[in-house]
């Protein structure tokens, strides 16, 4: 990731437009985490802190966050404003004063993450927002018949890595909804289970964690196989078969309890 743009480095017109929403900025901290934005800031004003992220205009990730935010406020911070000025598109969110989730074995964060995923499942928006189907990102990688197996109308985050899960006030907050999709209800459970394995959770314990979700227990075996195959092909094409081997092994492990 390239260096983040700090608050003083933003164009004056952009800073002025932000301060029209926040009030005068007393302090600004550039935050290092996240991959989808050119700047990420904690701005302090007389009324408190605001999290600001963004980049050049016409970035799809920004618009997905704007579109999805009204539907995910039960599990994520509220979008307060959007500023488009001088070639920049910035979003201001409620500040979550928390830390990144610990997904390692036995972590007290795991029940909180599970509760956030259950809340997301239980509060699915109807009608759903107009975000792309999950299968669309794999259109060139799916074998005949696999796309039909992976349909669904659940709103998914699809990137539940620990940096996108903040723990605060005894809750897990899902942030950075830059890659939403519509798909099977169990898909975010699958993605998060892979993240548990990345955090050194043994396969059996990770699958036992997933098995607590009714949507996972109800997942169609063929659909899960198609999901795993599509993700493995994606990583093969993105980083090459050798570099993809560890990630693909974790995805393949999702099939461990399937008949």
Coordinates of N, CA and C in Angstrom, one line a residue:
X1 N 0.8 -1.2 0.0 CA 0.0 0.0 0.0 C 0.9 1.2 0.0
X2 N 0.5 2.2 -0.8 CA 1.3 3.5 -0.8 C 1.1 4.3 0.4
X3 N 1.9 5.3 0.6 CA 1.8 6.1 1.8 C 0.5 6.8 1.9
X4 N -0.1 6.9 3.1 CA -1.3 7.6 3.3 C -1.2 9.1 3.2
X5 N -2.2 9.8 2.7 CA -2.2 11.2 2.6 C -2.6 11.7 4.0
X6 N -1.8 12.6 4.6 CA -2.1 13.2 5.9 C -3.0 14.3 5.7
X7 N -3.6 14.7 6.8 CA -4.6 15.9 6.8 C -4.0 17.1 6.2
X8 N -2.8 17.6 6.6 CA -2.3 18.8 6.0 C -2.0 18.7 4.5
X9 N -1.9 17.5 4.0 CA -1.6 17.3 2.6 C -2.8 17.3 1.7
X10 N -4.0 17.2 2.3 CA -5.2 17.3 1.5 C -5.4 18.7 0.9
X11 N -6.0 18.9 -0.2 CA -6.2 20.2 -0.8 C -7.0 21.1 0.2
X12 N -6.7 22.4 0.2 CA -7.3 23.3 1.1 C -8.9 23.3 1.0
X13 N -9.4 23.2 -0.2 CA -10.8 23.1 -0.5 C -11.4 21.9 0.2
X14 N -10.7 20.8 0.2 CA -11.2 19.6 0.8 C -11.3 19.7 2.3
X15 N -10.2 20.3 2.9 CA -10.2 20.4 4.3 C -11.2 21.4 4.8
X16 N -11.5 22.5 4.0 CA -12.5 23.4 4.4 C -13.9 22.8 4.3
X17 N -14.1 22.0 3.3 CA -15.4 21.3 3.2 C -15.6 20.3 4.3
X18 N -14.6 19.6 4.8 CA -14.7 18.7 5.9 C -15.0 19.5 7.2
X19 N -14.3 20.6 7.4 CA -14.5 21.4 8.6 C -15.9 22.1 8.6
X20 N -16.5 22.3 7.5 CA -17.9 22.7 7.5 C -18.8 21.7 8.2
X21 N -18.5 20.4 8.1 CA -19.3 19.4 8.7 C -18.8 19.1 10.2
X22 N -17.5 19.2 10.4 CA -17.0 18.8 11.7 C -16.8 19.9 12.7
X23 N -16.6 21.1 12.2 CA -16.0 22.2 13.0 C -14.5 22.1 12.8
X24 N -13.9 23.1 13.4 CA -12.4 23.3 13.3 C -11.7 22.0 13.8
X25 N -10.7 21.5 13.0 CA -10.0 20.4 13.4 C -8.9 20.8 14.3
X26 N -8.9 20.2 15.5 CA -7.9 20.5 16.6 C -6.6 19.6 16.4
X27 N -6.9 18.4 16.1 CA -5.8 17.4 15.9 C -6.2 16.4 14.9
X28 N -5.2 15.9 14.1 CA -5.5 14.9 13.1 C -4.4 13.8 13.1
X29 N -4.9 12.6 13.2 CA -4.0 11.4 13.2 C -4.2 10.6 11.9
X30 N -3.1 10.3 11.2 CA -3.2 9.4 10.1 C -3.1 8.0 10.5
X31 N -4.1 7.2 10.1 CA -4.2 5.8 10.6 C -3.7 4.9 9.5
X32 N -2.9 3.8 9.9 CA -2.3 3.0 8.9 C -3.1 1.9 8.3
X33 N -4.2 1.5 9.0 CA -4.8 0.3 8.6 C -5.8 0.4 7.4
X34 N -6.1 -0.7 6.8 CA -7.0 -0.7 5.7 C -6.3 -0.6 4.3
X35 N -6.9 -1.2 3.3 CA -6.3 -1.3 2.0 C -7.1 -0.5 0.9
X36 N -8.3 -0.1 1.2 CA -9.2 0.4 0.2 C -9.2 2.0 0.1
X37 N -8.4 2.7 0.8 CA -8.5 4.1 0.8 C -7.1 4.8 0.7
X38 N -7.1 6.0 0.2 CA -5.8 6.7 0.1 C -5.5 7.5 1.3
X39 N -6.6 7.8 2.1 CA -6.3 8.5 3.4 C -7.3 7.9 4.4
X40 N -6.8 7.8 5.6 CA -7.7 7.4 6.7 C -7.2 8.2 8.0
X41 N -8.2 8.9 8.5 CA -7.8 9.9 9.5 C -8.7 9.8 10.8
X42 N -8.2 10.1 11.9 CA -9.0 10.4 13.1 C -8.9 11.9 13.3
X43 N -10.0 12.6 13.1 CA -10.0 14.1 13.3 C -10.7 14.4 14.6
X44 N -10.0 15.2 15.4 CA -10.5 15.7 16.7 C -11.0 17.1 16.6
X45 N -12.2 17.4 17.0 CA -12.7 18.8 17.0 C -13.3 19.0 18.4
X46 N -13.9 20.2 18.6 CA -14.4 20.5 19.9 C -15.5 19.6 20.4
X47 N -16.2 18.9 19.4 CA -17.3 18.1 19.7 C -16.9 16.6 19.8
X48 N -15.7 16.3 19.5 CA -15.3 14.9 19.6 C -14.5 14.4 18.4
X49 N -14.4 13.1 18.2 CA -13.6 12.6 17.1 C -14.5 12.0 15.9
X50 N -14.0 12.1 14.7 CA -14.7 11.5 13.5 C -13.6 10.7 12.8
X51 N -14.1 9.6 12.3 CA -13.2 8.8 11.4 C -13.5 9.2 10.0
X52 N -12.4 9.5 9.2 CA -12.6 10.0 7.9 C -11.7 9.1 7.0
X53 N -12.3 8.6 5.9 CA -11.5 7.8 4.9 C -11.9 8.3 3.5
X54 N -11.1 8.0 2.6 CA -11.5 8.3 1.2 C -10.3 8.3 0.2
X55 N -10.5 8.8 -0.9 CA -9.5 8.8 -2.0 C -10.0 9.6 -3.2
X56 N -9.4 9.4 -4.3 CA -9.9 10.1 -5.5 C -11.3 9.8 -5.8
X57 N -12.0 10.7 -6.5 CA -13.4 10.5 -6.9 C -13.5 9.4 -7.8
X58 N -14.8 8.9 -7.9 CA -15.1 7.8 -8.8 C -14.6 6.5 -8.4
X59 N -14.3 6.3 -7.1 CA -13.9 5.0 -6.7 C -15.1 4.2 -6.2
X60 N -15.3 3.0 -6.8 CA -16.5 2.2 -6.5 C -16.6 1.9 -5.0
X61 N -15.5 1.6 -4.4 CA -15.5 1.3 -2.9 C -16.2 2.3 -2.1
X62 N -16.0 3.6 -2.4 CA -16.6 4.6 -1.6 C -18.1 4.6 -1.8
X63 N -18.6 4.4 -3.0 CA -20.0 4.5 -3.3 C -20.7 3.3 -2.7
X64 N -20.0 2.1 -2.7 CA -20.6 0.9 -2.0 C -20.9 1.2 -0.5
X65 N -19.9 1.9 0.1 CA -20.1 2.2 1.5 C -21.2 3.1 1.8
X66 N -21.4 4.1 0.9 CA -22.5 5.1 1.0 C -23.8 4.3 0.9
X67 N -23.9 3.5 -0.1 CA -25.1 2.8 -0.4 C -25.5 1.8 0.7
X68 N -24.5 1.1 1.2 CA -24.8 0.0 2.2 C -25.0 0.6 3.6
X69 N -24.4 1.7 4.0 CA -24.4 2.1 5.4 C -25.8 2.1 6.0
X70 N -26.8 2.7 5.4 CA -28.1 2.7 6.1 C -28.6 1.3 6.5
X71 N -28.1 0.2 5.9 CA -28.6 -1.1 6.2 C -27.8 -1.8 7.2
X72 N -26.6 -1.3 7.6 CA -25.7 -2.0 8.5 C -25.4 -1.3 9.7
X73 N -26.2 -0.3 10.1 CA -25.9 0.5 11.3 C -26.0 -0.3 12.6
X74 N -26.7 -1.4 12.6 CA -26.8 -2.2 13.8 C -25.5 -2.9 14.1
X75 N -24.6 -3.0 13.1 CA -23.4 -3.7 13.4 C -22.1 -2.9 13.0
X76 N -22.3 -1.7 12.5 CA -21.2 -0.9 12.1 C -21.5 0.6 12.4
X77 N -20.5 1.4 12.3 CA -20.6 2.9 12.6 C -21.5 3.6 11.5
X78 N -22.2 4.6 11.9 CA -23.0 5.4 11.1 C -22.2 6.3 10.2
X79 N -22.6 6.4 8.9 CA -22.0 7.4 8.0 C -22.6 8.8 8.3
X80 N -21.8 9.7 8.6 CA -22.3 11.1 9.0 C -22.4 12.0 7.8
X81 N -21.4 11.9 6.9 CA -21.4 12.8 5.8 C -20.5 12.3 4.7
X82 N -20.7 12.9 3.5 CA -19.8 12.7 2.4 C -19.4 14.0 1.8
X83 N -18.1 14.2 1.5 CA -17.5 15.4 0.9 C -16.9 15.0 -0.4
X84 N -17.3 15.7 -1.5 CA -16.7 15.5 -2.8 C -16.2 16.9 -3.2
X85 N -14.9 17.0 -3.2 CA -14.3 18.4 -3.5 C -12.9 18.2 -4.1
X86 N -12.5 19.0 -5.1 CA -11.2 19.1 -5.6 C -10.6 17.7 -5.9
X87 N -11.4 16.9 -6.5 CA -10.8 15.6 -6.9 C -10.8 14.5 -5.8
X88 N -11.3 14.8 -4.6 CA -11.3 13.9 -3.5 C -12.8 13.5 -3.1
X89 N -12.9 12.3 -2.6 CA -14.2 11.8 -2.1 C -14.0 11.3 -0.7
X90 N -14.5 12.0 0.3 CA -14.2 11.6 1.7 C -15.5 11.2 2.4
X91 N -15.4 10.2 3.3 CA -16.6 9.8 4.1 C -16.2 10.0 5.5
X92 N -17.2 10.6 6.3 CA -17.0 10.8 7.7 C -17.9 9.9 8.5
X93 N -17.4 9.1 9.4 CA -18.1 8.1 10.2 C -18.1 8.4 11.6
X94 N -19.1 7.9 12.4 CA -19.0 7.9 13.8 C -17.6 7.2 14.2
X95 N -17.0 7.8 15.2 CA -15.7 7.2 15.6 C -15.9 6.0 16.6
X96 N -15.4 4.9 16.3 CA -15.4 3.7 17.2 C -14.1 3.7 17.9
X97 N -14.1 3.9 19.2 CA -12.9 3.9 20.0 C -12.6 2.5 20.4
X98 N -12.0 1.7 19.6 CA -11.8 0.3 19.9 C -10.5 -0.2 19.4
X99 N -10.4 -1.5 19.4 CA -9.2 -2.2 18.9 C -9.6 -3.2 17.9
X100 N -8.6 -3.7 17.1 CA -8.9 -4.8 16.2 C -9.2 -6.1 16.9
X101 N -10.1 -6.9 16.3 CA -10.5 -8.1 16.9 C -9.3 -9.1 16.9
X102 N -9.3 -9.9 18.0 CA -8.3 -11.0 18.1 C -9.1 -12.3 17.8
X103 N -8.7 -12.9 16.7 CA -9.4 -14.1 16.3 C -8.7 -15.4 16.6
X104 N -7.7 -15.3 17.5 CA -6.9 -16.5 17.9 C -7.7 -17.4 18.8
X105 N -7.3 -18.7 18.9 CA -8.0 -19.7 19.7 C -8.3 -19.2 21.2
X106 N -9.5 -19.3 21.6 CA -9.8 -19.0 23.0 C -10.0 -17.5 23.2
X107 N -9.9 -16.7 22.2 CA -10.1 -15.2 22.4 C -11.5 -14.9 22.8
X108 N -11.6 -13.9 23.8 CA -12.9 -13.5 24.2 C -13.6 -12.7 23.2
X109 N -12.9 -12.3 22.1 CA -13.6 -11.6 21.0 C -14.4 -12.5 20.1
X110 N -14.1 -13.8 20.1 CA -14.8 -14.7 19.2 C -16.4 -14.7 19.4
X111 N -16.9 -14.8 20.6 CA -18.3 -14.7 20.8 C -18.9 -13.3 20.3
X112 N -18.1 -12.3 20.5 CA -18.6 -11.0 20.0 C -18.7 -10.9 18.5
X113 N -17.7 -11.5 17.9 CA -17.7 -11.5 16.4 C -18.9 -12.4 15.9
X114 N -19.1 -13.5 16.6 CA -20.2 -14.4 16.2 C -21.6 -13.6 16.4
X115 N -21.7 -12.9 17.5 CA -22.9 -12.1 17.7 C -23.2 -11.1 16.6
X116 N -22.1 -10.4 16.2 CA -22.2 -9.4 15.1 C -22.7 -10.1 13.8
X117 N -22.2 -11.3 13.5 CA -22.6 -12.0 12.3 C -24.0 -12.5 12.4
X118 N -24.4 -12.9 13.6 CA -25.8 -13.3 13.8 C -26.8 -12.1 13.6
X119 N -26.4 -11.0 14.2 CA -27.2 -9.8 14.0 C -27.3 -9.4 12.6
X120 N -26.2 -9.5 11.8 CA -26.3 -9.2 10.4 C -27.2 -10.1 9.7
X121 N -27.2 -11.4 10.1 CA -28.1 -12.3 9.4 C -29.6 -12.1 9.8
X122 N -29.8 -11.8 11.1 CA -31.2 -11.6 11.6 C -31.8 -10.3 11.1
X123 N -31.0 -9.3 10.8 CA -31.5 -8.0 10.4 C -31.3 -7.7 8.9
X124 N -31.4 -8.7 8.1 CA -31.2 -8.6 6.7 C -32.2 -7.6 6.1
X125 N -31.7 -6.6 5.3 CA -32.6 -5.6 4.7 C -33.5 -6.2 3.7
X126 N -34.8 -5.7 3.7 CA -35.7 -6.1 2.6 C -36.5 -4.8 2.2
X127 N -36.4 -4.4 0.9 CA -35.6 -5.0 -0.1 C -34.1 -4.8 0.1
X128 N -33.3 -5.6 -0.5 CA -31.9 -5.5 -0.4 C -31.3 -4.4 -1.2
X129 N -30.2 -3.8 -0.8 CA -29.6 -2.8 -1.6 C -29.0 -3.3 -2.9
X130 N -28.9 -2.5 -3.9 CA -28.4 -2.9 -5.2 C -26.9 -3.0 -5.3
X131 N -26.4 -4.1 -4.6 CA -25.0 -4.4 -4.7 C -24.8 -5.6 -5.6
X132 N -23.6 -5.9 -6.1 CA -23.4 -7.0 -7.0 C -23.6 -8.3 -6.4
X133 N -24.0 -9.3 -7.1 CA -24.0 -10.7 -6.6 C -22.6 -11.1 -6.3
X134 N -22.4 -12.0 -5.3 CA -21.1 -12.5 -5.0 C -20.5 -13.2 -6.2
X135 N -21.3 -13.9 -7.0 CA -20.7 -14.7 -8.1 C -20.2 -13.8 -9.2
X136 N -20.6 -12.6 -9.2 CA -20.1 -11.7 -10.3 C -18.6 -11.5 -10.3
X137 N -18.0 -11.5 -9.1 CA -16.6 -11.3 -9.0 C -15.8 -12.5 -9.5
X138 N -16.5 -13.6 -9.6 CA -15.8 -14.9 -10.1 C -16.3 -15.3 -11.4
X139 N -16.9 -14.4 -12.2 CA -17.6 -14.8 -13.4 C -16.7 -15.5 -14.4
X140 N -15.4 -15.2 -14.4 CA -14.5 -15.9 -15.3 C -13.9 -17.1 -14.8
X141 N -14.2 -17.4 -13.5 CA -13.5 -18.5 -12.8 C -14.5 -19.7 -12.5
X142 N -15.8 -19.5 -12.7 CA -16.7 -20.5 -12.3 C -16.9 -21.5 -13.4
X143 N -17.0 -22.8 -13.0 CA -17.3 -23.9 -13.9 C -18.8 -23.8 -14.2
X144 N -19.3 -24.5 -15.3 CA -20.7 -24.5 -15.6 C -21.5 -25.1 -14.4
X145 N -22.6 -24.3 -14.1 CA -23.4 -24.8 -13.0 C -23.1 -24.2 -11.6
X146 N -21.9 -23.8 -11.5 CA -21.5 -23.3 -10.1 C -22.1 -22.0 -9.7
X147 N -22.3 -21.1 -10.7 CA -23.0 -19.8 -10.3 C -24.3 -20.0 -9.7
X148 N -25.1 -20.9 -10.3 CA -26.5 -21.1 -9.8 C -26.4 -21.6 -8.3
X149 N -25.4 -22.3 -7.9 CA -25.3 -22.8 -6.6 C -25.0 -21.7 -5.6
X150 N -24.4 -20.6 -6.0 CA -24.0 -19.6 -5.1 C -24.8 -18.4 -5.1
X151 N -26.1 -18.5 -5.6 CA -27.0 -17.4 -5.5 C -27.5 -17.2 -4.1
X152 N -28.1 -16.0 -3.9 CA -28.6 -15.7 -2.5 C -28.9 -14.2 -2.4
X153 N -29.7 -13.8 -1.5 CA -30.1 -12.4 -1.3 C -29.7 -11.8 0.0
X154 N -28.7 -12.5 0.7 CA -28.2 -11.9 1.9 C -27.1 -10.9 1.7
X155 N -27.2 -9.8 2.4 CA -26.1 -8.7 2.3 C -24.9 -9.2 3.0
X156 N -23.8 -9.3 2.3 CA -22.5 -9.8 2.8 C -21.5 -8.7 2.9
X157 N -20.6 -8.9 3.9 CA -19.4 -8.0 4.0 C -18.3 -8.5 3.1
X158 N -18.0 -9.7 3.2 CA -17.0 -10.5 2.4 C -15.5 -10.2 2.7
X159 N -15.2 -9.4 3.7 CA -13.8 -9.1 4.0 C -13.7 -9.0 5.5
X160 N -14.1 -10.0 6.3 CA -14.1 -9.9 7.7 C -12.7 -10.3 8.3
X161 N -11.7 -9.6 7.8 CA -10.4 -9.8 8.4 C -10.3 -8.9 9.7
X162 N -9.4 -9.2 10.7 CA -9.4 -8.6 12.0 C -9.4 -7.1 11.9
X163 N -8.7 -6.5 10.9 CA -8.6 -5.1 10.8 C -10.0 -4.4 10.4
X164 N -10.9 -5.2 10.0 CA -12.3 -4.7 9.7 C -13.3 -5.0 10.7
X165 N -12.8 -5.5 11.9 CA -13.6 -5.8 13.0 C -13.1 -5.1 14.2
X166 N -13.8 -4.1 14.7 CA -13.3 -3.3 15.9 C -14.1 -3.8 17.1
X167 N -13.4 -3.9 18.2 CA -14.0 -4.3 19.5 C -14.1 -3.1 20.4
X168 N -15.3 -2.7 20.7 CA -15.5 -1.6 21.6 C -16.9 -1.7 22.3
X169 N -16.9 -1.3 23.6 CA -18.2 -1.4 24.3 C -18.8 -2.8 24.3
X170 N -17.9 -3.8 24.5 CA -18.3 -5.2 24.6 C -19.1 -5.7 23.3
X171 N -18.8 -5.1 22.2 CA -19.4 -5.4 20.9 C -18.3 -5.5 19.8
X172 N -18.7 -6.2 18.8 CA -17.8 -6.2 17.6 C -18.5 -5.4 16.5
X173 N -17.8 -4.4 15.9 CA -18.3 -3.5 14.9 C -17.7 -3.9 13.6
X174 N -18.5 -4.2 12.6 CA -17.9 -4.5 11.3 C -17.8 -3.2 10.5
X175 N -16.6 -2.9 10.1 CA -16.3 -1.6 9.4 C -15.7 -1.9 8.0
X176 N -15.6 -0.9 7.2 CA -15.0 -1.0 5.8 C -15.9 -1.9 5.0
X177 N -17.1 -1.4 4.7 CA -18.0 -2.2 3.8 C -17.7 -1.8 2.3
X178 N -16.5 -1.9 1.9 CA -16.1 -1.5 0.6 C -16.3 -2.6 -0.5
X179 N -16.6 -3.8 -0.1 CA -16.7 -4.9 -1.0 C -18.0 -5.7 -0.7
X180 N -19.1 -5.1 -0.6 CA -20.4 -5.8 -0.3 C -20.8 -6.6 -1.4
X181 N -21.6 -7.6 -1.1 CA -22.2 -8.5 -2.2 C -23.5 -9.1 -1.7
X182 N -24.2 -9.6 -2.6 CA -25.4 -10.4 -2.3 C -25.1 -11.9 -2.5
X183 N -25.4 -12.7 -1.6 CA -25.1 -14.2 -1.8 C -25.7 -15.0 -0.7
X184 N -25.2 -16.2 -0.6 CA -25.7 -17.1 0.5 C -25.4 -16.7 1.9
X185 N -26.4 -16.9 2.8 CA -26.2 -16.3 4.1 C -25.0 -16.8 4.8
X186 N -24.5 -18.0 4.5 CA -23.4 -18.6 5.2 C -22.0 -18.1 4.7
X187 N -22.0 -17.3 3.7 CA -20.7 -16.9 3.1 C -19.8 -16.1 4.0
X188 N -20.4 -15.2 4.8 CA -19.5 -14.4 5.7 C -19.0 -15.3 6.9
X189 N -19.8 -16.3 7.2 CA -19.4 -17.3 8.2 C -18.1 -18.0 7.7
X190 N -18.2 -18.4 6.4 CA -17.1 -19.1 5.8 C -15.9 -18.2 5.7
X191 N -16.0 -17.0 5.3 CA -14.9 -16.1 5.2 C -14.2 -15.9 6.6
X192 N -15.1 -15.7 7.6 CA -14.6 -15.5 9.0 C -13.9 -16.7 9.5
X193 N -14.4 -17.9 9.2 CA -13.8 -19.1 9.7 C -12.4 -19.3 9.1
X194 N -12.2 -18.9 7.8 CA -10.9 -18.9 7.2 C -10.0 -17.9 8.0
X195 N -10.5 -16.8 8.4 CA -9.7 -15.8 9.2 C -9.3 -16.4 10.5
X196 N -10.2 -17.2 11.1 CA -9.8 -17.9 12.4 C -8.6 -18.8 12.2
X197 N -8.6 -19.5 11.1 CA -7.5 -20.4 10.8 C -6.2 -19.6 10.5
X198 N -6.4 -18.5 9.9 CA -5.2 -17.6 9.7 C -4.6 -17.2 11.0
X199 N -5.5 -17.1 12.1 CA -5.0 -16.7 13.4 C -4.6 -17.9 14.2
X200 N -4.3 -19.0 13.6 CA -3.7 -20.2 14.2 C -4.8 -21.0 15.0
X201 N -6.0 -20.8 14.6 CA -7.1 -21.7 15.2 C -7.0 -23.0 14.5
X202 N -6.9 -24.1 15.2 CA -6.9 -25.4 14.5 C -8.2 -25.6 13.7
X203 N -8.1 -26.4 12.6 CA -9.2 -26.5 11.7 C -10.4 -27.0 12.4
X204 N -10.3 -28.0 13.3 CA -11.5 -28.6 13.9 C -12.2 -27.5 14.8
X205 N -11.4 -26.7 15.5 CA -12.0 -25.7 16.4 C -12.7 -24.6 15.5
X206 N -12.0 -24.3 14.4 CA -12.6 -23.2 13.5 C -13.9 -23.7 13.0
X207 N -14.0 -25.0 12.5 CA -15.2 -25.5 12.0 C -16.3 -25.7 13.0
X208 N -15.9 -26.0 14.3 CA -16.9 -26.1 15.4 C -17.4 -24.7 15.6
X209 N -16.6 -23.7 15.5 CA -17.1 -22.3 15.7 C -18.2 -22.0 14.6
X210 N -17.9 -22.4 13.4 CA -18.8 -22.1 12.3 C -20.1 -22.9 12.5
X211 N -20.0 -24.1 13.0 CA -21.2 -24.9 13.2 C -22.2 -24.4 14.2
X212 N -21.8 -23.3 14.9 CA -22.8 -22.7 15.8 C -23.8 -21.9 15.1
X213 N -23.6 -21.6 13.8 CA -24.5 -20.8 13.0 C -25.5 -21.7 12.3
X214 N -26.8 -21.5 12.4 CA -27.7 -22.3 11.7 C -27.6 -22.2 10.2
X215 N -27.2 -21.0 9.7 CA -27.1 -20.9 8.2 C -25.9 -21.7 7.7
X216 N -24.9 -21.9 8.5 CA -23.8 -22.8 8.1 C -24.2 -24.2 8.1
X217 N -24.9 -24.6 9.2 CA -25.3 -26.0 9.3 C -26.3 -26.4 8.1
X218 N -27.0 -25.4 7.6 CA -27.9 -25.6 6.5 C -27.3 -25.4 5.1
X219 N -26.0 -25.1 5.1 CA -25.4 -24.8 3.8 C -25.4 -26.1 2.9
X220 N -25.7 -25.9 1.6 CA -25.7 -27.0 0.7 C -24.3 -27.4 0.4
X221 N -24.0 -28.7 0.5 CA -22.6 -29.2 0.3 C -22.0 -28.8 -1.0
X222 N -22.8 -28.9 -2.1 CA -22.3 -28.6 -3.4 C -22.0 -27.1 -3.5
X223 N -22.9 -26.3 -2.9 CA -22.6 -24.9 -2.9 C -21.3 -24.5 -2.2
X224 N -21.1 -25.1 -1.1 CA -19.9 -24.9 -0.4 C -18.6 -25.3 -1.2
X225 N -18.7 -26.4 -1.8 CA -17.6 -26.9 -2.7 C -17.4 -25.9 -3.8
X226 N -18.5 -25.3 -4.4 CA -18.3 -24.3 -5.4 C -17.7 -23.1 -4.9
X227 N -18.1 -22.7 -3.7 CA -17.5 -21.5 -3.0 C -16.0 -21.7 -2.8
X228 N -15.6 -22.8 -2.3 CA -14.2 -23.1 -2.0 C -13.4 -23.1 -3.4
X229 N -14.0 -23.8 -4.4 CA -13.3 -23.9 -5.6 C -13.1 -22.5 -6.3
X230 N -14.1 -21.6 -6.2 CA -14.0 -20.3 -6.8 C -13.0 -19.5 -6.1
X231 N -12.9 -19.5 -4.7 CA -11.9 -18.8 -4.0 C -10.5 -19.2 -4.3
X232 N -10.3 -20.6 -4.4 CA -9.0 -21.1 -4.7 C -8.6 -20.7 -6.1
X233 N -9.5 -20.7 -7.1 CA -9.1 -20.3 -8.4 C -8.8 -18.8 -8.4
X234 N -9.6 -18.0 -7.6 CA -9.3 -16.6 -7.5 C -7.9 -16.3 -7.1
X235 N -7.5 -17.0 -6.0 CA -6.2 -16.7 -5.4 C -5.1 -17.3 -6.3
X236 N -5.3 -18.4 -7.0 CA -4.4 -18.9 -8.0 C -4.1 -17.8 -9.1
X237 N -5.2 -17.2 -9.6 CA -5.1 -16.3 -10.7 C -4.5 -14.9 -10.2
X238 N -4.7 -14.6 -8.9 CA -4.2 -13.3 -8.4 C -2.7 -13.4 -8.0
X239 N -2.3 -14.4 -7.3 CA -0.9 -14.4 -6.8 C -0.1 -15.6 -7.3
X240 N -0.7 -16.5 -8.0 CA 0.0 -17.7 -8.5 C -0.2 -18.9 -7.6
X241 N -0.2 -20.1 -8.1 CA -0.5 -21.3 -7.3 C 0.4 -21.5 -6.1
X242 N 1.7 -21.2 -6.2 CA 2.6 -21.4 -5.1 C 2.2 -20.5 -4.0
X243 N 2.1 -19.2 -4.3 CA 1.8 -18.2 -3.2 C 0.4 -18.4 -2.6
X244 N -0.5 -18.9 -3.4 CA -1.8 -19.1 -3.0 C -2.0 -20.4 -2.2
X245 N -1.0 -21.2 -2.1 CA -1.2 -22.5 -1.4 C -1.7 -22.4 0.0
X246 N -1.1 -21.6 0.9 CA -1.6 -21.5 2.3 C -3.0 -21.1 2.4
X247 N -3.4 -20.0 1.6 CA -4.8 -19.6 1.6 C -5.7 -20.6 1.1
X248 N -5.3 -21.3 0.0 CA -6.2 -22.3 -0.6 C -6.4 -23.5 0.4
X249 N -5.4 -23.8 1.1 CA -5.5 -24.9 2.1 C -6.5 -24.5 3.2
X250 N -6.6 -23.3 3.6 CA -7.6 -22.9 4.6 C -9.0 -22.9 4.0
X251 N -9.1 -22.5 2.8 CA -10.5 -22.6 2.2 C -10.9 -24.0 2.0
X252 N -10.0 -24.9 1.5 CA -10.3 -26.3 1.3 C -10.6 -26.9 2.7
X253 N -10.1 -26.5 3.8 CA -10.4 -27.0 5.1 C -11.8 -26.8 5.5
X254 N -12.5 -25.8 4.8 CA -13.9 -25.6 5.1 C -14.7 -26.9 4.8
X255 N -14.2 -27.7 3.9 CA -14.9 -28.9 3.5 C -14.7 -30.1 4.4
X256 N -14.0 -29.8 5.5 CA -13.5 -30.9 6.4 C -14.7 -31.8 6.9
X257 N -15.8 -31.2 7.2 CA -16.9 -32.0 7.8 C -18.0 -32.3 6.8
X258 N -17.8 -31.9 5.5 CA -18.8 -32.2 4.5 C -18.8 -33.6 4.1
X259 N -19.9 -34.2 3.8 CA -20.0 -35.6 3.3 C -19.3 -35.8 2.0

